Amino acid sequence: MAILARKWFAAVVCSLALPAVADDAVTRIEIDATHPGATINRDIYGQFAEHLGRGIYGGIWVGEDSSIDNIHGFRTDVIKALRKIKVPLVRWPGGCFADEYRWRDGIGPRDKRPVRVNTNWGGVAENNAFGTHEFFQLVDLLGAEAYVNGNLGTGNPREMAEWLEYMTGDSDSAVVQERRKNGRDKPWKVDYFAIGNEAWGCGGNMRPDYYADLYNRFATFLKTPPGAHPHMVASGGTGDNTEWTDVLSRRINHNIDGISFHYYTLPTGEWGDKGNATGFGEKQWISTLWQTLRMETFIRHNEQVLDKNDPDKKLGFYVDEWGTWYNPEQGREPGFLYQQNTLRDAVVAALNFNIFQRHAERVRMTNIAQMVNVLQAMILTDKDKMLLTPTYHVYDMYQVFQDATSLPLEIEHPQSYQLGDTRVPGISASAARGQDGKLYLSLVNLDPREARQVAVDVQGAEVTRARGRLLTAAAMDARNTFDAPEAVEPAGYRASADIGQLTLDLPPKSVLVVSLN
């Protein structure tokens, strides 16, 4: 029987006992530890920072002269929190913003940088105080890799090539000397570089064949010193459209390492009325989970295309924008995309992680949208205040899967969760062997009303106990606020085998990550 500890939980579940469950109602999971699979690339847990709302200004960057405690202009509290979850990768500067970004606006003395209008997000002034040098300071502070998105939409090959040279060059060229004049002697490491963003939409409303031609043209001129070339990313499709993956994997035959993919979870599935971040009922709870689980179908369909066109699996499938997207909150600028973050968002994040981990052979990098104050954020700020969202805590719990080795598992006697005509699996699971040699299991109970029991067997190992953390709450829209910033936090979790069988108790609407010993 599982032992669950934390302040509020005892009030929800009296003593230790969850309701008795008949044997045929117990979900059984068998993990095969004898046939390890693909490595779960740490970049699957990547982040995204766009020039959008308070995602950067006020959320990450406040400037050296701010009264808010900072490290060279970066919020100290935010940096410390992001370091704790070991952010592996940050994508910047967009997003739609990327295809209108002039990189030279963001270098040199800040008081001389030009002011532009951010036409994509709220029509506000962009003073370019956060530019190339500041971005690399950020990833250095976080110990993260850099993912830079180039401007294909309004830029040209020379501009893009010079930006890459500015970042990676080690010669005495005029562009490299300009970087040195601006205070950076050594080149930076650019780990990923994308040619454009959402070419099917805000990046230019292109056809995939036309974009493939442009990619080939621009990529021809993107040169770096030996050993400094980034993983090159082509801007791919969205939703159930596989045409972009098909065309790009056939038509682009050099200087490409992966194809991007975007999919956002909308509770209603309708952009005109997406659903609200809080105050929703069970109908929008299950519809949100159903919508987010479509990610697995989209990945499978794109994998089938890639397996046909790229049988050697040279190309990665990069889900570099994903997460929940709700209606704007009343009283806030709609173009800033600020939204609250609840237990439902934590469940969405965990479901997607389990999907990505199962498809780790192709899905080698993803970026949730976005890191701070925008959409499904890790962190929310209000002037000098900061809080960690339920989604942040899931990223913290799933750290153990970074660069772990995926393990196949089978779910026997799977139970579904159904409301009306909508049905989803009752349990989501993923297993891996961590870099520390331990066996890890992640479980999600999608049902907001019923507890579940999961019996665990491991082929190739005997497990007698589980240790880890559990995230749940009493309400579907439970959340942290600036008045109660610790309302939703993980609890310690322990379970031991009974008569040789390890059984894990999962409360309703919960996320569990444990090591199996």
Coordinates of N, CA and C in Angstrom, one line a residue, residues 160-385:
M160 N 21.1 36.4 -42.6 CA 21.1 35.2 -41.8 C 22.5 34.6 -41.7
A161 N 23.2 34.6 -42.8 CA 24.6 34.1 -42.8 C 25.5 34.9 -41.9
E162 N 25.3 36.2 -41.9 CA 26.1 37.1 -41.1 C 25.8 36.9 -39.6
W163 N 24.5 36.7 -39.3 CA 24.2 36.5 -37.9 C 24.8 35.2 -37.4
L164 N 24.8 34.1 -38.2 CA 25.4 32.9 -37.7 C 26.9 33.1 -37.6
E165 N 27.5 33.8 -38.5 CA 29.0 34.1 -38.4 C 29.3 34.9 -37.2
Y166 N 28.4 35.9 -36.9 CA 28.6 36.8 -35.7 C 28.6 35.9 -34.4
M167 N 27.8 34.9 -34.4 CA 27.7 34.0 -33.2 C 28.8 33.0 -33.1
T168 N 29.2 32.4 -34.3 CA 30.1 31.3 -34.2 C 31.5 31.5 -34.8
G169 N 31.7 32.6 -35.5 CA 32.9 32.9 -36.2 C 34.1 33.0 -35.2
D170 N 35.3 32.6 -35.7 CA 36.6 32.7 -35.0 C 37.7 33.4 -35.8
S171 N 37.3 34.0 -36.9 CA 38.3 34.6 -37.8 C 38.5 36.1 -37.5
D172 N 39.1 36.8 -38.4 CA 39.3 38.2 -38.2 C 38.4 39.0 -39.1
S173 N 37.3 38.4 -39.5 CA 36.4 39.1 -40.5 C 35.7 40.3 -39.8
A174 N 35.2 41.2 -40.6 CA 34.5 42.4 -40.1 C 33.4 42.1 -39.1
V175 N 32.6 41.0 -39.4 CA 31.5 40.6 -38.6 C 32.0 40.1 -37.2
V176 N 33.0 39.3 -37.2 CA 33.5 38.8 -36.0 C 34.2 39.9 -35.2
Q177 N 34.9 40.8 -35.8 CA 35.5 41.9 -35.1 C 34.4 42.8 -34.5
E178 N 33.3 42.9 -35.1 CA 32.1 43.6 -34.6 C 31.7 43.0 -33.3
R179 N 31.6 41.6 -33.2 CA 31.2 40.9 -32.0 C 32.2 41.2 -30.9
R180 N 33.5 41.2 -31.3 CA 34.5 41.4 -30.3 C 34.4 42.9 -29.7
K181 N 34.2 43.8 -30.6 CA 34.0 45.2 -30.2 C 32.8 45.3 -29.2
N182 N 31.8 44.5 -29.4 CA 30.7 44.5 -28.5 C 30.8 43.7 -27.2
G183 N 32.1 43.2 -27.0 CA 32.3 42.6 -25.7 C 32.5 41.1 -25.6
R184 N 32.4 40.4 -26.8 CA 32.5 39.0 -26.7 C 33.6 38.6 -27.6
D185 N 34.7 38.1 -27.0 CA 35.9 37.7 -27.8 C 35.6 36.3 -28.4
K186 N 35.3 35.3 -27.6 CA 35.2 33.9 -28.1 C 33.8 33.7 -28.7
P187 N 33.7 32.8 -29.7 CA 32.4 32.5 -30.3 C 31.6 31.8 -29.3
W188 N 30.3 31.9 -29.6 CA 29.3 31.1 -28.8 C 29.0 29.8 -29.5
K189 N 28.5 28.9 -28.7 CA 28.0 27.6 -29.3 C 26.5 27.7 -29.6
V190 N 26.2 27.6 -30.9 CA 24.8 27.5 -31.3 C 24.4 26.0 -31.5
D191 N 23.6 25.5 -30.7 CA 23.3 24.1 -30.8 C 22.3 23.7 -31.8
Y192 N 21.2 24.6 -32.0 CA 20.2 24.4 -33.0 C 20.0 25.8 -33.7
F193 N 19.7 25.7 -35.0 CA 19.4 26.9 -35.8 C 18.3 26.6 -36.8
A194 N 17.2 27.4 -36.7 CA 16.1 27.1 -37.6 C 16.0 28.2 -38.7
I195 N 15.7 27.7 -39.9 CA 15.5 28.6 -41.0 C 14.0 28.9 -41.1
G196 N 13.6 30.0 -40.4 CA 12.2 30.4 -40.4 C 11.4 29.7 -39.4
N197 N 10.1 30.1 -39.3 CA 9.2 29.6 -38.3 C 7.8 29.6 -38.9
E198 N 7.0 28.5 -38.7 CA 5.7 28.4 -39.2 C 5.5 29.1 -40.6
A199 N 6.3 28.5 -41.5 CA 6.3 29.0 -42.9 C 4.9 28.9 -43.5
W200 N 4.1 28.0 -43.0 CA 2.7 27.8 -43.5 C 1.8 28.9 -43.0
G201 N 2.2 29.7 -42.0 CA 1.4 30.8 -41.4 C 2.1 32.1 -41.3
C202 N 2.3 32.5 -40.0 CA 2.9 33.8 -39.8 C 4.2 34.0 -40.4
G203 N 4.9 32.9 -40.7 CA 6.2 33.0 -41.3 C 6.3 33.2 -42.8
G204 N 5.1 33.4 -43.4 CA 5.1 33.8 -44.8 C 3.9 33.1 -45.6
N205 N 3.1 32.3 -45.0 CA 1.9 31.7 -45.7 C 2.4 31.0 -47.0
M206 N 3.4 30.1 -46.9 CA 4.0 29.5 -48.0 C 3.5 28.1 -48.2
R207 N 3.7 27.6 -49.4 CA 3.5 26.2 -49.7 C 4.8 25.4 -49.3
P208 N 4.6 24.1 -49.0 CA 5.8 23.4 -48.6 C 6.9 23.3 -49.6
D209 N 6.5 23.2 -50.9 CA 7.5 23.1 -52.0 C 8.3 24.4 -52.1
Y210 N 7.6 25.5 -52.0 CA 8.2 26.8 -52.1 C 9.2 27.0 -50.9
Y211 N 8.7 26.6 -49.7 CA 9.6 26.8 -48.5 C 10.8 25.9 -48.7
A212 N 10.7 24.7 -49.2 CA 11.8 23.8 -49.4 C 12.9 24.4 -50.3
D213 N 12.4 25.1 -51.3 CA 13.4 25.8 -52.2 C 14.1 26.9 -51.5
L214 N 13.3 27.7 -50.7 CA 14.0 28.7 -49.9 C 14.9 28.2 -48.9
Y215 N 14.6 27.1 -48.2 CA 15.5 26.5 -47.3 C 16.8 26.1 -47.9
N216 N 16.7 25.4 -49.1 CA 17.9 25.0 -49.7 C 18.8 26.2 -50.1
R217 N 18.1 27.3 -50.5 CA 18.9 28.5 -50.9 C 19.6 29.1 -49.7
F218 N 18.8 29.3 -48.6 CA 19.4 30.0 -47.4 C 20.5 29.1 -46.8
A219 N 20.2 27.8 -46.7 CA 21.1 26.8 -46.0 C 22.5 26.8 -46.7
T220 N 22.5 27.0 -48.0 CA 23.7 27.0 -48.8 C 24.7 28.0 -48.2
F221 N 24.3 29.1 -47.7 CA 25.2 30.1 -47.3 C 25.4 30.2 -45.8
L222 N 24.8 29.2 -45.0 CA 25.0 29.2 -43.6 C 26.3 28.4 -43.2
K223 N 27.4 29.0 -43.0 CA 28.7 28.4 -42.8 C 29.3 28.7 -41.5
T224 N 30.0 27.8 -40.9 CA 30.6 28.0 -39.6 C 32.0 27.4 -39.6
P225 N 32.8 27.7 -38.7 CA 34.1 27.0 -38.5 C 33.9 25.5 -38.3
P226 N 34.9 24.7 -38.6 CA 34.7 23.2 -38.4 C 34.3 22.9 -36.9
G227 N 33.4 22.0 -36.8 CA 32.9 21.6 -35.4 C 32.0 22.5 -34.8
A228 N 31.6 23.6 -35.4 CA 30.7 24.6 -34.8 C 29.3 24.7 -35.5
H229 N 29.1 23.8 -36.4 CA 27.8 23.9 -37.1 C 26.7 23.4 -36.2
P230 N 25.6 24.1 -36.1 CA 24.5 23.7 -35.3 C 23.6 22.6 -36.0
H231 N 22.7 22.0 -35.2 CA 21.7 21.1 -35.8 C 20.8 22.1 -36.5
M232 N 20.6 21.8 -37.8 CA 19.8 22.7 -38.7 C 18.3 22.2 -38.7
V233 N 17.4 23.1 -38.5 CA 16.0 22.8 -38.3 C 15.2 23.4 -39.5
A234 N 14.4 22.6 -40.1 CA 13.4 23.1 -41.1 C 12.1 23.3 -40.5
S235 N 11.4 24.3 -40.9 CA 10.1 24.7 -40.3 C 9.0 23.8 -40.9
G236 N 8.5 22.9 -40.1 CA 7.5 21.9 -40.6 C 6.1 22.2 -40.3
G237 N 5.2 21.2 -40.2 CA 3.8 21.4 -40.2 C 3.2 21.5 -38.8
T238 N 1.9 21.3 -38.8 CA 1.1 21.4 -37.6 C -0.1 20.5 -37.7
G239 N -0.6 20.0 -36.5 CA -1.8 19.2 -36.5 C -1.7 17.9 -37.3
D240 N -2.8 17.6 -38.0 CA -2.8 16.3 -38.7 C -2.3 16.4 -40.1
N241 N -1.6 17.5 -40.5 CA -1.1 17.7 -41.8 C 0.3 17.1 -41.9
T242 N 0.5 16.1 -42.7 CA 1.9 15.5 -42.8 C 2.6 15.9 -44.1
E243 N 1.9 16.8 -44.9 CA 2.5 17.2 -46.2 C 3.8 17.9 -46.0
W244 N 3.9 18.7 -45.0 CA 5.2 19.4 -44.8 C 6.3 18.4 -44.5
T245 N 6.1 17.5 -43.6 CA 7.1 16.5 -43.3 C 7.5 15.7 -44.5
D246 N 6.5 15.4 -45.3 CA 6.8 14.6 -46.6 C 7.6 15.4 -47.5
V247 N 7.2 16.6 -47.9 CA 7.9 17.4 -48.9 C 9.3 17.8 -48.4
L248 N 9.4 18.2 -47.1 CA 10.7 18.6 -46.6 C 11.7 17.5 -46.5
S249 N 11.3 16.3 -46.1 CA 12.2 15.2 -46.0 C 12.6 14.6 -47.4
R250 N 11.8 15.0 -48.4 CA 12.2 14.5 -49.8 C 13.0 15.6 -50.5
R251 N 12.6 16.9 -50.3 CA 13.1 18.0 -51.2 C 14.4 18.6 -50.6
I252 N 14.6 18.5 -49.3 CA 15.8 19.1 -48.7 C 16.8 18.0 -48.5
N253 N 17.9 18.1 -49.2 CA 18.8 17.0 -49.1 C 20.2 17.4 -48.6
H254 N 20.4 18.5 -48.0 CA 21.6 18.9 -47.4 C 21.4 19.9 -46.3
N255 N 22.3 19.9 -45.3 CA 22.3 20.9 -44.2 C 21.0 20.9 -43.5
I256 N 20.5 19.7 -43.1 CA 19.3 19.6 -42.3 C 19.4 18.4 -41.4
D257 N 19.0 18.6 -40.1 CA 19.1 17.6 -39.1 C 17.7 17.3 -38.5
G258 N 16.7 18.1 -38.7 CA 15.4 17.8 -38.2 C 14.3 18.7 -38.8
I259 N 13.1 18.3 -38.6 CA 11.9 19.0 -39.1 C 11.0 19.3 -37.9
S260 N 10.6 20.6 -37.8 CA 9.8 21.0 -36.6 C 8.4 20.7 -36.8
F261 N 7.6 20.8 -35.7 CA 6.2 20.5 -35.7 C 5.6 21.3 -34.5
H262 N 4.4 21.9 -34.8 CA 3.7 22.6 -33.7 C 2.3 22.1 -33.5
Y263 N 2.0 22.0 -32.2 CA 0.6 21.6 -31.9 C 0.2 22.1 -30.5
Y264 N -0.8 22.9 -30.5 CA -1.3 23.4 -29.2 C -2.6 22.7 -28.8
T265 N -2.7 22.5 -27.4 CA -3.9 21.9 -26.9 C -5.0 23.0 -26.5
L266 N -6.1 23.0 -27.2 CA -7.2 23.8 -27.0 C -8.3 23.0 -26.4
P267 N -8.9 23.3 -25.3 CA -9.9 22.5 -24.7 C -11.1 22.2 -25.6
T268 N -11.5 23.2 -26.4 CA -12.7 23.1 -27.3 C -12.2 22.6 -28.7
G269 N -11.0 22.8 -29.0 CA -10.5 22.5 -30.4 C -10.8 23.7 -31.3
E270 N -11.4 24.8 -30.8 CA -11.8 25.9 -31.6 C -11.0 27.2 -31.3
W271 N -10.3 27.8 -32.2 CA -9.5 29.0 -32.0 C -10.4 30.2 -31.5
G272 N -11.6 30.3 -32.0 CA -12.5 31.4 -31.7 C -12.9 31.4 -30.2
D273 N -13.1 30.3 -29.6 CA -13.4 30.2 -28.2 C -12.7 28.9 -27.7
K274 N -11.5 29.1 -27.2 CA -10.6 28.0 -26.9 C -11.0 27.3 -25.6
G275 N -11.7 28.0 -24.7 CA -11.9 27.5 -23.3 C -11.1 28.3 -22.3
N276 N -11.4 28.3 -21.1 CA -10.8 29.1 -20.1 C -9.7 28.3 -19.3
A277 N -8.8 29.1 -18.7 CA -7.7 28.5 -17.9 C -8.2 28.0 -16.6
T278 N -9.2 28.6 -16.0 CA -9.7 28.2 -14.7 C -11.2 28.2 -14.8
G279 N -11.9 27.7 -13.7 CA -13.3 27.7 -13.6 C -14.0 26.8 -14.6
F280 N -13.3 25.8 -15.1 CA -13.9 24.9 -16.1 C -14.5 23.7 -15.3
G281 N -15.4 23.0 -16.0 CA -16.0 21.8 -15.4 C -15.3 20.5 -16.0
E282 N -15.9 19.4 -15.6 CA -15.3 18.1 -16.0 C -15.3 17.9 -17.5
K283 N -16.4 18.5 -18.2 CA -16.4 18.4 -19.6 C -15.2 18.9 -20.3
Q284 N -14.7 20.1 -19.9 CA -13.5 20.7 -20.5 C -12.2 20.0 -19.9
W285 N -12.3 19.4 -18.7 CA -11.2 18.6 -18.3 C -10.9 17.5 -19.3
I286 N -11.9 16.7 -19.5 CA -11.7 15.5 -20.4 C -11.4 15.9 -21.8
S287 N -12.1 17.0 -22.3 CA -11.9 17.4 -23.7 C -10.4 17.9 -23.9
T288 N -9.9 18.5 -22.8 CA -8.5 19.0 -22.9 C -7.5 17.8 -23.0
L289 N -7.8 16.8 -22.2 CA -6.9 15.6 -22.2 C -7.1 14.9 -23.5
W290 N -8.3 14.8 -24.1 CA -8.5 14.1 -25.4 C -7.7 14.9 -26.5
Q291 N -7.8 16.2 -26.4 CA -7.1 17.0 -27.4 C -5.6 16.9 -27.3
T292 N -5.1 16.8 -26.1 CA -3.6 16.7 -26.0 C -3.1 15.3 -26.4
L293 N -3.9 14.3 -26.2 CA -3.5 13.0 -26.5 C -3.4 12.8 -28.0
R294 N -4.0 13.7 -28.8 CA -3.9 13.6 -30.3 C -2.4 13.7 -30.7
M295 N -1.6 14.3 -29.8 CA -0.2 14.5 -30.1 C 0.4 13.1 -30.6
E296 N 0.1 12.0 -29.9 CA 0.7 10.8 -30.2 C 0.3 10.3 -31.7
T297 N -1.0 10.5 -32.1 CA -1.4 10.2 -33.4 C -0.6 11.0 -34.4
F298 N -0.5 12.3 -34.2 CA 0.2 13.2 -35.1 C 1.7 12.7 -35.2
I299 N 2.3 12.4 -34.1 CA 3.7 11.9 -34.2 C 3.8 10.6 -35.0
R300 N 2.9 9.7 -34.7 CA 3.0 8.4 -35.4 C 2.8 8.6 -36.9
H301 N 1.9 9.5 -37.3 CA 1.7 9.7 -38.8 C 2.9 10.3 -39.4
N302 N 3.5 11.3 -38.7 CA 4.8 11.9 -39.2 C 5.9 10.9 -39.2
E303 N 6.0 10.1 -38.2 CA 7.0 9.0 -38.2 C 6.9 8.1 -39.4
Q304 N 5.7 7.7 -39.7 CA 5.5 6.9 -40.9 C 6.0 7.5 -42.2
V305 N 5.8 8.8 -42.3 CA 6.3 9.5 -43.5 C 7.9 9.5 -43.4
L306 N 8.4 9.8 -42.3 CA 9.9 9.9 -42.2 C 10.5 8.5 -42.4
D307 N 9.9 7.5 -41.9 CA 10.5 6.1 -42.0 C 10.5 5.8 -43.5
K308 N 9.6 6.3 -44.3 CA 9.6 6.0 -45.7 C 10.6 6.8 -46.5
N309 N 10.7 8.1 -46.1 CA 11.7 9.0 -46.8 C 13.1 9.0 -46.2
D310 N 13.2 8.7 -45.0 CA 14.4 8.7 -44.2 C 14.6 7.4 -43.4
P311 N 14.8 6.3 -44.1 CA 14.8 5.0 -43.4 C 16.0 4.9 -42.4
D312 N 17.1 5.6 -42.7 CA 18.2 5.6 -41.8 C 18.1 6.4 -40.5
K313 N 16.9 7.1 -40.4 CA 16.6 7.9 -39.2 C 17.6 9.0 -38.9
K314 N 18.1 9.6 -40.0 CA 19.0 10.8 -39.8 C 18.3 12.0 -39.3
L315 N 17.0 12.1 -39.6 CA 16.2 13.3 -39.3 C 15.5 13.2 -38.0
G316 N 15.6 14.2 -37.1 CA 14.8 14.2 -35.9 C 13.4 14.9 -36.2
F317 N 12.5 14.6 -35.3 CA 11.2 15.3 -35.4 C 11.1 16.1 -34.2
Y318 N 11.2 17.5 -34.4 CA 11.3 18.4 -33.3 C 10.0 19.1 -33.0
V319 N 9.3 18.8 -31.9 CA 8.1 19.5 -31.5 C 8.4 20.7 -30.8
D320 N 8.8 21.8 -31.5 CA 9.4 22.9 -30.9 C 8.4 24.0 -30.5
E321 N 7.1 23.7 -30.6 CA 6.0 24.5 -29.9 C 4.9 23.6 -29.5
W322 N 4.6 23.5 -28.2 CA 3.5 22.7 -27.8 C 3.0 23.3 -26.4
G323 N 1.8 22.9 -26.0 CA 1.3 23.3 -24.7 C -0.2 23.7 -24.8
T324 N -0.7 24.2 -23.7 CA -2.1 24.6 -23.7 C -2.2 26.1 -24.1
W325 N -3.4 26.4 -24.7 CA -3.6 27.8 -25.1 C -5.1 28.0 -24.8
Y326 N -5.4 29.0 -23.9 CA -6.7 29.3 -23.5 C -7.2 30.7 -23.9
N327 N -8.4 31.0 -23.7 CA -8.9 32.3 -23.9 C -8.1 33.4 -23.1
P328 N -8.0 34.6 -23.6 CA -7.3 35.6 -22.8 C -8.0 35.9 -21.5
E329 N -7.2 36.1 -20.5 CA -7.9 36.5 -19.2 C -8.5 37.9 -19.2
Q330 N -9.6 38.0 -18.6 CA -10.3 39.3 -18.6 C -9.4 40.4 -17.9
G331 N -9.4 41.5 -18.6 CA -8.6 42.7 -18.0 C -7.2 42.7 -18.4
R332 N -6.7 41.7 -19.2 CA -5.3 41.6 -19.6 C -5.2 41.8 -21.1
E333 N -4.1 42.3 -21.6 CA -3.8 42.5 -23.0 C -3.9 41.2 -23.7
P334 N -4.9 41.0 -24.7 CA -5.0 39.7 -25.3 C -3.8 39.2 -26.1
G335 N -3.0 40.2 -26.6 CA -1.8 39.8 -27.4 C -0.6 39.4 -26.6
F336 N -0.8 39.4 -25.2 CA 0.3 39.0 -24.3 C 0.3 37.6 -24.0
L337 N -0.9 36.9 -24.2 CA -1.0 35.4 -24.0 C -0.7 35.0 -22.6
Y338 N -1.0 35.8 -21.6 CA -0.8 35.4 -20.2 C -2.0 34.6 -19.8
Q339 N -1.7 33.5 -19.1 CA -2.8 32.6 -18.6 C -2.4 31.9 -17.3
Q340 N -3.4 31.6 -16.5 CA -3.1 30.9 -15.3 C -2.8 29.4 -15.6
N341 N -2.2 28.7 -14.7 CA -1.7 27.4 -14.9 C -2.2 26.5 -13.7
T342 N -2.9 25.5 -14.0 CA -3.5 24.7 -13.0 C -3.0 23.2 -13.0
L343 N -3.6 22.4 -12.1 CA -3.3 21.0 -12.1 C -3.6 20.4 -13.5
R344 N -4.6 20.8 -14.2 CA -4.9 20.3 -15.5 C -3.7 20.5 -16.4
D345 N -3.0 21.6 -16.3 CA -1.8 21.9 -17.2 C -0.7 20.9 -16.8
A346 N -0.6 20.6 -15.5 CA 0.4 19.6 -15.1 C 0.2 18.3 -15.7
V347 N -1.1 17.8 -15.7 CA -1.4 16.6 -16.3 C -1.2 16.6 -17.8
V348 N -1.5 17.7 -18.5 CA -1.2 17.8 -19.9 C 0.3 17.7 -20.2
A349 N 1.1 18.3 -19.4 CA 2.6 18.3 -19.5 C 3.1 16.8 -19.4
A350 N 2.6 16.1 -18.3 CA 3.0 14.8 -18.1 C 2.6 13.8 -19.2
L351 N 1.4 14.0 -19.7 CA 0.9 13.1 -20.8 C 1.8 13.3 -22.0
N352 N 2.2 14.6 -22.3 CA 3.0 14.8 -23.5 C 4.4 14.2 -23.3
F353 N 5.0 14.4 -22.0 CA 6.3 13.8 -21.8 C 6.2 12.3 -22.0
N354 N 5.2 11.6 -21.5 CA 5.1 10.2 -21.7 C 5.0 9.8 -23.2
I355 N 4.4 10.6 -24.0 CA 4.3 10.4 -25.4 C 5.7 10.6 -26.0
F356 N 6.3 11.7 -25.7 CA 7.6 12.0 -26.3 C 8.6 10.9 -26.0
Q357 N 8.6 10.4 -24.7 CA 9.5 9.4 -24.3 C 9.3 8.1 -25.0
R358 N 8.0 7.8 -25.3 CA 7.8 6.6 -26.1 C 8.3 6.7 -27.5
H359 N 8.4 7.9 -28.0 CA 8.8 8.1 -29.4 C 10.2 8.8 -29.5
A360 N 11.0 8.4 -28.5 CA 12.3 9.1 -28.4 C 13.3 8.9 -29.5
E361 N 13.1 7.8 -30.3 CA 13.9 7.6 -31.4 C 13.9 8.7 -32.5
R362 N 12.7 9.3 -32.7 CA 12.5 10.4 -33.6 C 12.4 11.7 -32.9
V363 N 11.7 11.7 -31.8 CA 11.4 13.0 -31.1 C 12.6 13.3 -30.2
R364 N 13.5 14.1 -30.7 CA 14.8 14.3 -30.0 C 14.9 15.7 -29.4
M365 N 13.9 16.5 -29.6 CA 13.9 17.9 -29.0 C 12.4 18.4 -29.1
T366 N 12.0 19.1 -28.0 CA 10.8 19.8 -28.0 C 10.9 21.1 -27.1
N367 N 10.0 22.0 -27.3 CA 10.0 23.3 -26.6 C 8.6 23.6 -26.2
I368 N 8.3 23.6 -24.9 CA 7.0 24.0 -24.4 C 6.9 25.5 -24.6
A369 N 5.6 26.0 -24.9 CA 5.4 27.4 -25.1 C 4.5 27.9 -23.8
Q370 N 5.2 28.8 -23.0 CA 6.5 29.2 -23.1 C 7.1 29.2 -21.7
M371 N 8.3 29.7 -21.5 CA 9.0 29.6 -20.2 C 8.5 30.4 -19.1
V372 N 8.2 31.7 -19.3 CA 7.8 32.6 -18.2 C 6.6 33.5 -18.7
N373 N 5.5 33.5 -18.0 CA 4.4 34.5 -18.2 C 3.7 34.4 -19.5
V374 N 3.9 33.4 -20.3 CA 3.2 33.2 -21.6 C 2.7 31.8 -21.7
L375 N 1.4 31.6 -22.1 CA 0.8 30.3 -22.3 C 1.1 29.4 -21.2
Q376 N 1.6 28.1 -21.5 CA 1.8 27.1 -20.4 C 3.1 27.3 -19.7
A377 N 3.2 28.3 -18.9 CA 4.5 28.8 -18.4 C 4.9 28.0 -17.2
M378 N 6.3 27.9 -17.0 CA 6.8 27.3 -15.8 C 6.7 28.3 -14.6
I379 N 6.8 29.6 -14.9 CA 6.9 30.6 -13.9 C 6.0 31.8 -14.2
L380 N 5.3 32.4 -13.2 CA 4.6 33.6 -13.4 C 5.2 34.7 -12.5
T381 N 5.2 35.9 -13.0 CA 5.8 37.0 -12.2 C 4.8 38.2 -12.2
D382 N 4.9 38.9 -11.1 CA 4.1 40.2 -11.0 C 5.0 41.1 -10.2
K383 N 5.6 42.0 -11.0 CA 6.6 43.0 -10.4 C 7.7 42.2 -9.7
D384 N 7.9 42.3 -8.4 CA 8.9 41.6 -7.7 C 8.5 40.2 -7.2
K385 N 7.3 39.8 -7.4 CA 6.8 38.5 -7.0 C 7.0 37.5 -8.1

